[in-house]
Amino acid sequence: MSDNKADDRKSGIAGHKSGHRRSRRRRYVAWTAAGAAVLAGAGLAAQNSLAAPTAWPAAKVYTGRAFDTCTAPSLSAMKAWKTGFYGAAAVYIGGKNRGCRQPNLTAPWVKSVTGLGWKLVPLYVGAQPPCQTGSSPEVITASTAASQGAADGADAVAKAAALGMKAGSALYLDVEAYDITDTACNDAVLTYVRAWHKALEAKRYRSGFYGFSGSSAKAVATATDRTNLPGNLWYAKWDKVNTTTTDWPFDPKLYTGHHRAHQYMVNSKETRGGHTITVDRNAWDAPVAIVG
């Protein structure tokens, strides 16, 4: 499988040639025009607080640049890329809609990579919105959204634990672009997300959410009911600005205090130490995996 995520996503999952794995840029453009007034939100759920109760392991926060790419790179590539430009890497730990094989992503790889000083961001590609363009192996349905979210949340925890990512780690749910003005669709997505969050909370894993600033991330950030929503928001806004503050598109009171990440550039072909990988760039200021 190529390291070029645009190619991987356009090739689809299990034979699908469209849907949420197509080019991030095409998906983003499809929905950035959709807009509604940003609503003020309340506080974050207690389990996501960095000052968590004693029953919770302390969060491990990383602040700096992170990259994400569809297939976890080889250990030799990760060694070559440890130049100081990036300090964290996102890895796709599971989900029926995960689009790339992961031959390198094993518990020994995780241990070795974190031993090199890398921080890891676990990303789970769960069920996708019913109103999303294209097709996906797992789609949310209104009648089963809660049970799907609970099952996928439990699976995300199991996948993370199998890789050596301990309780207290932050796991990020990937929900791709959809029409958030479709009320029935949006309600089903938020029901699914809340159930996913609660499944992580039950096992003392922190929840995070990846989505687009004009659609899926906006749905979470502007939800009037703030209960049981992920406490860490990773928003895609491709303005090529390495920040989590100056271009923050939502209520400024939300996700403060090391709970934000920003995917600011995509499909960047970069070579370090003789290893070329096509990555997306992220500004990171949020919890990551706890390993070791």
mmCIF file of C-alpha atoms in Angstrom:
data_model
loop_
_atom_site.group_PDB
_atom_site.id
_atom_site.type_symbol
_atom_site.label_atom_id
_atom_site.label_comp_id
_atom_site.label_asym_id
_atom_site.label_seq_id
_atom_site.Cartn_x
_atom_site.Cartn_y
_atom_site.Cartn_z
ATOM 1 C CA MET A 1 0.000 0.000 0.000
ATOM 2 C CA SER A 2 1.312 3.419 -0.932
ATOM 3 C CA ASP A 3 2.162 6.012 1.713
ATOM 4 C CA ASN A 4 0.235 8.517 -0.419
ATOM 5 C CA LYS A 5 -2.986 8.922 1.541
ATOM 6 C CA ALA A 6 -4.887 10.593 -1.270
ATOM 7 C CA ASP A 7 -4.240 7.574 -3.489
ATOM 8 C CA ASP A 8 -5.078 5.140 -0.686
ATOM 9 C CA ARG A 9 -8.332 6.867 0.115
ATOM 10 C CA LYS A 10 -9.428 7.227 -3.483
ATOM 11 C CA SER A 11 -8.833 3.501 -3.939
ATOM 12 C CA GLY A 12 -11.398 2.927 -1.182
ATOM 13 C CA ILE A 13 -11.923 0.265 1.432
ATOM 14 C CA ALA A 14 -12.653 -3.333 0.475
ATOM 15 C CA GLY A 15 -13.199 -2.390 -3.132
ATOM 16 C CA HIS A 16 -15.126 0.851 -2.633
ATOM 17 C CA LYS A 17 -13.820 3.628 -4.879
ATOM 18 C CA SER A 18 -15.656 6.454 -3.164
ATOM 19 C CA GLY A 19 -16.777 7.537 0.276
ATOM 20 C CA HIS A 20 -14.868 8.892 3.216
ATOM 21 C CA ARG A 21 -11.468 7.559 2.114
ATOM 22 C CA ARG A 22 -11.304 9.713 -1.015
ATOM 23 C CA SER A 23 -8.967 12.716 -1.149
ATOM 24 C CA ARG A 24 -9.198 14.795 2.025
ATOM 25 C CA ARG A 25 -9.176 17.949 -0.083
ATOM 26 C CA ARG A 26 -12.181 16.866 -2.152
ATOM 27 C CA ARG A 27 -14.072 15.885 0.984
ATOM 28 C CA TYR A 28 -13.233 19.144 2.713
ATOM 29 C CA VAL A 29 -14.296 21.348 -0.203
ATOM 30 C CA ALA A 30 -17.598 19.473 -0.398
ATOM 31 C CA TRP A 31 -18.745 20.759 2.979
ATOM 32 C CA THR A 32 -16.822 23.852 4.023
ATOM 33 C CA ALA A 33 -19.553 25.987 2.524
ATOM 34 C CA ALA A 34 -22.100 24.627 4.997
ATOM 35 C CA GLY A 35 -22.326 27.014 7.927
ATOM 36 C CA ALA A 36 -24.420 27.887 10.928
ATOM 37 C CA ALA A 37 -23.840 30.205 13.846
ATOM 38 C CA VAL A 38 -21.374 28.846 16.388
ATOM 39 C CA LEU A 39 -23.133 28.049 19.642
ATOM 40 C CA ALA A 40 -21.561 28.572 23.029
ATOM 41 C CA GLY A 41 -20.669 25.346 24.837
ATOM 42 C CA ALA A 42 -20.274 24.300 28.434
ATOM 43 C CA GLY A 43 -17.279 22.617 30.048
ATOM 44 C CA LEU A 44 -15.542 19.428 29.038
ATOM 45 C CA ALA A 45 -16.452 16.087 30.506
ATOM 46 C CA ALA A 46 -14.550 15.366 33.699
ATOM 47 C CA GLN A 47 -12.775 12.322 32.299
ATOM 48 C CA ASN A 48 -10.997 14.443 29.709
ATOM 49 C CA SER A 49 -9.602 16.896 32.218
ATOM 50 C CA LEU A 50 -5.837 16.926 32.484
ATOM 51 C CA ALA A 51 -6.367 17.208 36.250
ATOM 52 C CA ALA A 52 -8.254 13.913 36.269
ATOM 53 C CA PRO A 53 -9.452 12.186 39.449
ATOM 54 C CA THR A 54 -6.916 9.935 41.141
ATOM 55 C CA ALA A 55 -8.633 6.886 39.653
ATOM 56 C CA TRP A 56 -7.542 8.103 36.227
ATOM 57 C CA PRO A 57 -3.957 7.915 34.987
ATOM 58 C CA ALA A 58 -2.528 11.360 34.304
ATOM 59 C CA ALA A 59 -2.781 12.484 30.710
ATOM 60 C CA LYS A 60 0.297 12.597 28.509
ATOM 61 C CA VAL A 61 0.183 15.859 26.573
ATOM 62 C CA TYR A 62 2.266 16.661 23.510
ATOM 63 C CA THR A 63 2.639 20.163 22.111
ATOM 64 C CA GLY A 64 4.325 20.587 18.729
ATOM 65 C CA ARG A 65 4.084 19.318 15.153
ATOM 66 C CA ALA A 66 2.600 15.910 14.378
ATOM 67 C CA PHE A 67 2.171 14.065 11.117
ATOM 68 C CA ASP A 68 -0.404 11.536 9.994
ATOM 69 C CA THR A 69 -0.139 9.124 7.101
ATOM 70 C CA CYS A 70 -2.372 6.255 6.061
ATOM 71 C CA THR A 71 0.061 3.374 6.702
ATOM 72 C CA ALA A 72 2.301 3.467 9.759
ATOM 73 C CA PRO A 73 5.875 3.886 8.472
ATOM 74 C CA SER A 74 8.594 1.304 8.999
ATOM 75 C CA LEU A 75 10.783 1.505 12.085
ATOM 76 C CA SER A 76 13.734 2.539 9.924
ATOM 77 C CA ALA A 77 11.685 5.393 8.477
ATOM 78 C CA MET A 78 10.637 6.515 11.945
ATOM 79 C CA LYS A 79 14.286 6.527 13.016
ATOM 80 C CA ALA A 80 15.247 8.597 9.960
ATOM 81 C CA TRP A 81 12.378 11.027 10.553
ATOM 82 C CA LYS A 82 13.363 11.738 14.162
ATOM 83 C CA THR A 83 14.977 15.054 13.236
ATOM 84 C CA GLY A 84 13.055 17.320 15.590
ATOM 85 C CA PHE A 85 10.653 18.745 13.013
ATOM 86 C CA TYR A 86 7.892 16.341 14.055
ATOM 87 C CA GLY A 87 7.543 14.937 17.536
ATOM 88 C CA ALA A 88 4.348 12.886 17.150
ATOM 89 C CA ALA A 89 2.731 10.608 14.590
ATOM 90 C CA ALA A 90 -0.894 9.563 14.210
ATOM 91 C CA VAL A 91 -1.542 5.870 13.596
ATOM 92 C CA TYR A 92 -4.745 4.179 12.463
ATOM 93 C CA ILE A 93 -5.343 1.553 15.132
ATOM 94 C CA GLY A 94 -8.632 0.134 13.830
ATOM 95 C CA GLY A 95 -12.216 0.537 12.717
ATOM 96 C CA LYS A 96 -14.124 -1.190 9.919
ATOM 97 C CA ASN A 97 -13.527 1.869 7.734
ATOM 98 C CA ARG A 98 -9.765 1.972 8.193
ATOM 99 C CA GLY A 99 -8.499 2.272 4.633
ATOM 100 C CA CYS A 100 -4.936 0.956 4.762
ATOM 101 C CA ARG A 101 -3.229 -2.230 5.807
ATOM 102 C CA GLN A 102 -0.901 -1.794 8.776
ATOM 103 C CA PRO A 103 1.954 -4.326 8.489
ATOM 104 C CA ASN A 104 4.201 -2.237 10.728
ATOM 105 C CA LEU A 105 1.696 -1.356 13.428
ATOM 106 C CA THR A 106 2.394 -3.919 16.153
ATOM 107 C CA ALA A 107 3.033 -3.759 19.882
ATOM 108 C CA PRO A 108 6.826 -4.140 19.350
ATOM 109 C CA TRP A 109 6.743 -1.299 16.784
ATOM 110 C CA VAL A 110 4.859 0.937 19.225
ATOM 111 C CA LYS A 111 7.354 0.174 21.978
ATOM 112 C CA SER A 112 10.345 0.790 19.696
ATOM 113 C CA VAL A 113 8.968 4.013 18.213
ATOM 114 C CA THR A 114 8.061 5.495 21.586
ATOM 115 C CA GLY A 115 11.491 4.437 22.813
ATOM 116 C CA LEU A 116 12.923 6.702 20.107
ATOM 117 C CA GLY A 117 10.990 9.592 21.648
ATOM 118 C CA TRP A 118 7.971 9.662 19.351
ATOM 119 C CA LYS A 119 4.528 10.401 20.780
ATOM 120 C CA LEU A 120 1.680 8.481 19.138
ATOM 121 C CA VAL A 121 -1.846 9.625 18.323
ATOM 122 C CA PRO A 122 -4.236 6.633 18.027
ATOM 123 C CA LEU A 123 -6.908 7.187 15.369
ATOM 124 C CA TYR A 124 -9.965 4.940 14.962
ATOM 125 C CA VAL A 125 -12.089 5.049 11.780
ATOM 126 C CA GLY A 126 -15.494 3.993 13.009
ATOM 127 C CA ALA A 127 -18.937 3.971 11.431
ATOM 128 C CA GLN A 128 -19.609 6.862 9.089
ATOM 129 C CA PRO A 129 -22.667 9.136 8.700
ATOM 130 C CA PRO A 130 -25.737 7.771 6.912
ATOM 131 C CA CYS A 131 -25.978 10.885 4.726
ATOM 132 C CA GLN A 132 -22.339 10.799 3.657
ATOM 133 C CA THR A 133 -21.610 10.639 -0.065
ATOM 134 C CA GLY A 134 -20.302 7.264 -1.235
ATOM 135 C CA SER A 135 -20.292 3.993 0.653
ATOM 136 C CA SER A 136 -18.415 2.630 3.637
ATOM 137 C CA PRO A 137 -18.201 -0.862 5.147
ATOM 138 C CA GLU A 138 -19.835 0.417 8.340
ATOM 139 C CA VAL A 139 -22.522 3.116 8.277
ATOM 140 C CA ILE A 140 -24.385 4.586 11.240
ATOM 141 C CA THR A 141 -28.125 3.961 11.335
ATOM 142 C CA ALA A 142 -30.484 5.937 13.537
ATOM 143 C CA SER A 143 -31.952 2.864 15.224
ATOM 144 C CA THR A 144 -28.594 1.310 16.111
ATOM 145 C CA ALA A 145 -26.343 4.378 16.492
ATOM 146 C CA ALA A 146 -25.933 3.936 20.239
ATOM 147 C CA SER A 147 -25.128 0.236 20.089
ATOM 148 C CA GLN A 148 -22.749 0.793 17.172
ATOM 149 C CA GLY A 149 -20.932 3.517 19.058
ATOM 150 C CA ALA A 150 -20.659 1.361 22.175
ATOM 151 C CA ALA A 151 -19.305 -1.596 20.211
ATOM 152 C CA ASP A 152 -16.828 0.505 18.266
ATOM 153 C CA GLY A 153 -15.682 2.271 21.414
ATOM 154 C CA ALA A 154 -15.011 -1.058 23.104
ATOM 155 C CA ASP A 155 -13.163 -2.233 19.996
ATOM 156 C CA ALA A 156 -11.036 0.931 19.936
ATOM 157 C CA VAL A 157 -9.994 0.306 23.542
ATOM 158 C CA ALA A 158 -9.180 -3.335 22.787
ATOM 159 C CA LYS A 159 -7.128 -2.395 19.724
ATOM 160 C CA ALA A 160 -5.225 0.276 21.643
ATOM 161 C CA ALA A 161 -4.541 -2.024 24.597
ATOM 162 C CA ALA A 162 -3.263 -4.760 22.264
ATOM 163 C CA LEU A 163 -0.718 -2.264 20.929
ATOM 164 C CA GLY A 164 0.467 -1.415 24.424
ATOM 165 C CA MET A 165 -1.429 1.872 24.724
ATOM 166 C CA LYS A 166 -2.539 2.065 28.336
ATOM 167 C CA ALA A 167 -5.552 3.441 30.183
ATOM 168 C CA GLY A 168 -5.358 7.217 30.271
ATOM 169 C CA SER A 169 -4.407 7.348 26.595
ATOM 170 C CA ALA A 170 -6.422 9.571 24.282
ATOM 171 C CA LEU A 171 -8.048 7.774 21.345
ATOM 172 C CA TYR A 172 -9.399 9.829 18.432
ATOM 173 C CA LEU A 173 -12.528 8.948 16.474
ATOM 174 C CA ASP A 174 -12.363 9.791 12.744
ATOM 175 C CA VAL A 175 -15.715 10.951 11.307
ATOM 176 C CA GLU A 176 -15.486 12.337 7.806
ATOM 177 C CA ALA A 177 -17.398 15.143 6.109
ATOM 178 C CA TYR A 178 -21.178 15.059 5.902
ATOM 179 C CA ASP A 179 -24.136 17.430 5.634
ATOM 180 C CA ILE A 180 -24.636 18.587 9.215
ATOM 181 C CA THR A 181 -27.775 20.486 8.153
ATOM 182 C CA ASP A 182 -29.450 17.085 7.701
ATOM 183 C CA THR A 183 -30.932 16.936 11.201
ATOM 184 C CA ALA A 184 -31.722 13.218 11.281
ATOM 185 C CA CYS A 185 -28.256 12.362 10.024
ATOM 186 C CA ASN A 186 -26.560 14.727 12.445
ATOM 187 C CA ASP A 187 -28.550 13.374 15.396
ATOM 188 C CA ALA A 188 -27.540 9.812 14.511
ATOM 189 C CA VAL A 189 -23.882 10.817 14.308
ATOM 190 C CA LEU A 190 -23.936 12.570 17.679
ATOM 191 C CA THR A 191 -25.698 9.586 19.283
ATOM 192 C CA TYR A 192 -22.960 7.336 17.912
ATOM 193 C CA VAL A 193 -20.188 9.678 19.074
ATOM 194 C CA ARG A 194 -21.613 9.927 22.595
ATOM 195 C CA ALA A 195 -21.845 6.150 22.904
ATOM 196 C CA TRP A 196 -18.266 5.793 21.639
ATOM 197 C CA HIS A 197 -17.118 8.310 24.231
ATOM 198 C CA LYS A 198 -18.918 6.497 27.065
ATOM 199 C CA ALA A 199 -17.375 3.162 26.059
ATOM 200 C CA LEU A 200 -13.908 4.711 26.320
ATOM 201 C CA GLU A 201 -14.757 6.391 29.604
ATOM 202 C CA ALA A 202 -15.805 3.047 31.088
ATOM 203 C CA LYS A 203 -12.273 1.765 30.501
ATOM 204 C CA ARG A 204 -10.581 5.049 31.543
ATOM 205 C CA TYR A 205 -9.416 6.028 28.078
ATOM 206 C CA ARG A 206 -9.740 9.674 27.091
ATOM 207 C CA SER A 207 -11.781 10.419 23.992
ATOM 208 C CA GLY A 208 -10.876 12.644 21.085
ATOM 209 C CA PHE A 209 -12.535 13.476 17.795
ATOM 210 C CA TYR A 210 -11.140 14.166 14.321
ATOM 211 C CA GLY A 211 -13.323 15.976 11.806
ATOM 212 C CA PHE A 212 -13.629 18.868 9.388
ATOM 213 C CA SER A 213 -14.030 22.416 10.612
ATOM 214 C CA GLY A 214 -16.969 22.966 8.259
ATOM 215 C CA SER A 215 -18.825 19.728 8.999
ATOM 216 C CA SER A 216 -18.052 16.837 11.365
ATOM 217 C CA ALA A 217 -15.850 18.757 13.823
ATOM 218 C CA LYS A 218 -18.339 21.604 13.664
ATOM 219 C CA ALA A 219 -21.166 19.236 14.590
ATOM 220 C CA VAL A 220 -19.356 18.280 17.798
ATOM 221 C CA ALA A 221 -18.119 21.777 18.614
ATOM 222 C CA THR A 222 -21.510 23.437 18.127
ATOM 223 C CA ALA A 223 -23.741 20.787 19.696
ATOM 224 C CA THR A 224 -26.043 22.478 22.205
ATOM 225 C CA ASP A 225 -25.997 19.445 24.476
ATOM 226 C CA ARG A 226 -22.341 19.106 25.596
ATOM 227 C CA THR A 227 -22.804 15.896 27.595
ATOM 228 C CA ASN A 228 -20.751 12.824 26.690
ATOM 229 C CA LEU A 229 -18.884 14.456 23.846
ATOM 230 C CA PRO A 230 -15.156 13.883 23.268
ATOM 231 C CA GLY A 231 -13.006 16.248 25.283
ATOM 232 C CA ASN A 232 -10.289 16.706 22.661
ATOM 233 C CA LEU A 233 -10.970 18.133 19.208
ATOM 234 C CA TRP A 234 -8.719 17.627 16.171
ATOM 235 C CA TYR A 235 -10.040 19.855 13.410
ATOM 236 C CA ALA A 236 -9.118 19.821 9.734
ATOM 237 C CA LYS A 237 -8.697 23.323 8.344
ATOM 238 C CA TRP A 238 -6.157 23.427 5.535
ATOM 239 C CA ASP A 239 -4.952 26.999 5.805
ATOM 240 C CA LYS A 240 -1.270 25.998 6.157
ATOM 241 C CA VAL A 241 -1.060 27.822 9.486
ATOM 242 C CA ASN A 242 0.702 25.900 12.255
ATOM 243 C CA THR A 243 -1.550 26.929 15.146
ATOM 244 C CA THR A 244 -4.350 25.707 17.396
ATOM 245 C CA THR A 245 -5.373 29.188 18.486
ATOM 246 C CA THR A 246 -5.326 31.981 15.907
ATOM 247 C CA ASP A 247 -7.502 30.108 13.406
ATOM 248 C CA TRP A 248 -9.659 28.254 15.943
ATOM 249 C CA PRO A 249 -13.095 28.354 14.236
ATOM 250 C CA PHE A 250 -15.350 27.657 17.203
ATOM 251 C CA ASP A 251 -16.347 29.125 20.560
ATOM 252 C CA PRO A 252 -13.061 30.336 22.094
ATOM 253 C CA LYS A 253 -14.067 28.901 25.487
ATOM 254 C CA LEU A 254 -14.134 25.358 24.101
ATOM 255 C CA TYR A 255 -11.277 22.853 24.235
ATOM 256 C CA THR A 256 -8.826 25.177 25.949
ATOM 257 C CA GLY A 257 -5.974 23.969 28.143
ATOM 258 C CA HIS A 258 -4.300 21.389 25.873
ATOM 259 C CA HIS A 259 -7.333 19.852 24.169
ATOM 260 C CA ARG A 260 -6.899 21.014 20.552
ATOM 261 C CA ALA A 261 -5.161 19.773 17.423
ATOM 262 C CA HIS A 262 -5.234 21.263 13.933
ATOM 263 C CA GLN A 263 -4.621 19.468 10.637
ATOM 264 C CA TYR A 264 -3.351 22.434 8.671
ATOM 265 C CA MET A 265 -1.760 20.922 5.540
ATOM 266 C CA VAL A 266 -2.335 17.732 3.551
ATOM 267 C CA ASN A 267 -0.516 15.558 1.020
ATOM 268 C CA SER A 268 2.929 16.943 1.793
ATOM 269 C CA LYS A 269 5.581 14.714 0.187
ATOM 270 C CA GLU A 270 8.628 14.883 2.431
ATOM 271 C CA THR A 271 11.988 13.094 2.529
ATOM 272 C CA ARG A 272 14.094 12.614 5.633
ATOM 273 C CA GLY A 273 17.120 10.338 5.891
ATOM 274 C CA GLY A 274 16.354 8.793 2.523
ATOM 275 C CA HIS A 275 12.758 7.890 3.444
ATOM 276 C CA THR A 276 9.989 9.647 1.496
ATOM 277 C CA ILE A 277 6.484 9.696 2.965
ATOM 278 C CA THR A 278 3.414 11.685 1.972
ATOM 279 C CA VAL A 279 1.933 13.088 5.157
ATOM 280 C CA ASP A 280 -0.559 15.544 6.544
ATOM 281 C CA ARG A 281 0.824 18.166 8.929
ATOM 282 C CA ASN A 282 -0.765 18.952 12.267
ATOM 283 C CA ALA A 283 -0.313 21.498 15.021
ATOM 284 C CA TRP A 284 -0.767 19.509 18.230
ATOM 285 C CA ASP A 285 -1.601 20.580 21.767
ATOM 286 C CA ALA A 286 -3.548 17.685 23.247
ATOM 287 C CA PRO A 287 -3.236 14.299 24.968
ATOM 288 C CA VAL A 288 -1.622 11.359 23.163
ATOM 289 C CA ALA A 289 -1.122 7.644 23.865
ATOM 290 C CA ILE A 290 0.466 6.434 27.086
ATOM 291 C CA VAL A 291 2.961 3.647 26.397
ATOM 292 C CA GLY A 292 5.447 1.865 28.635
#
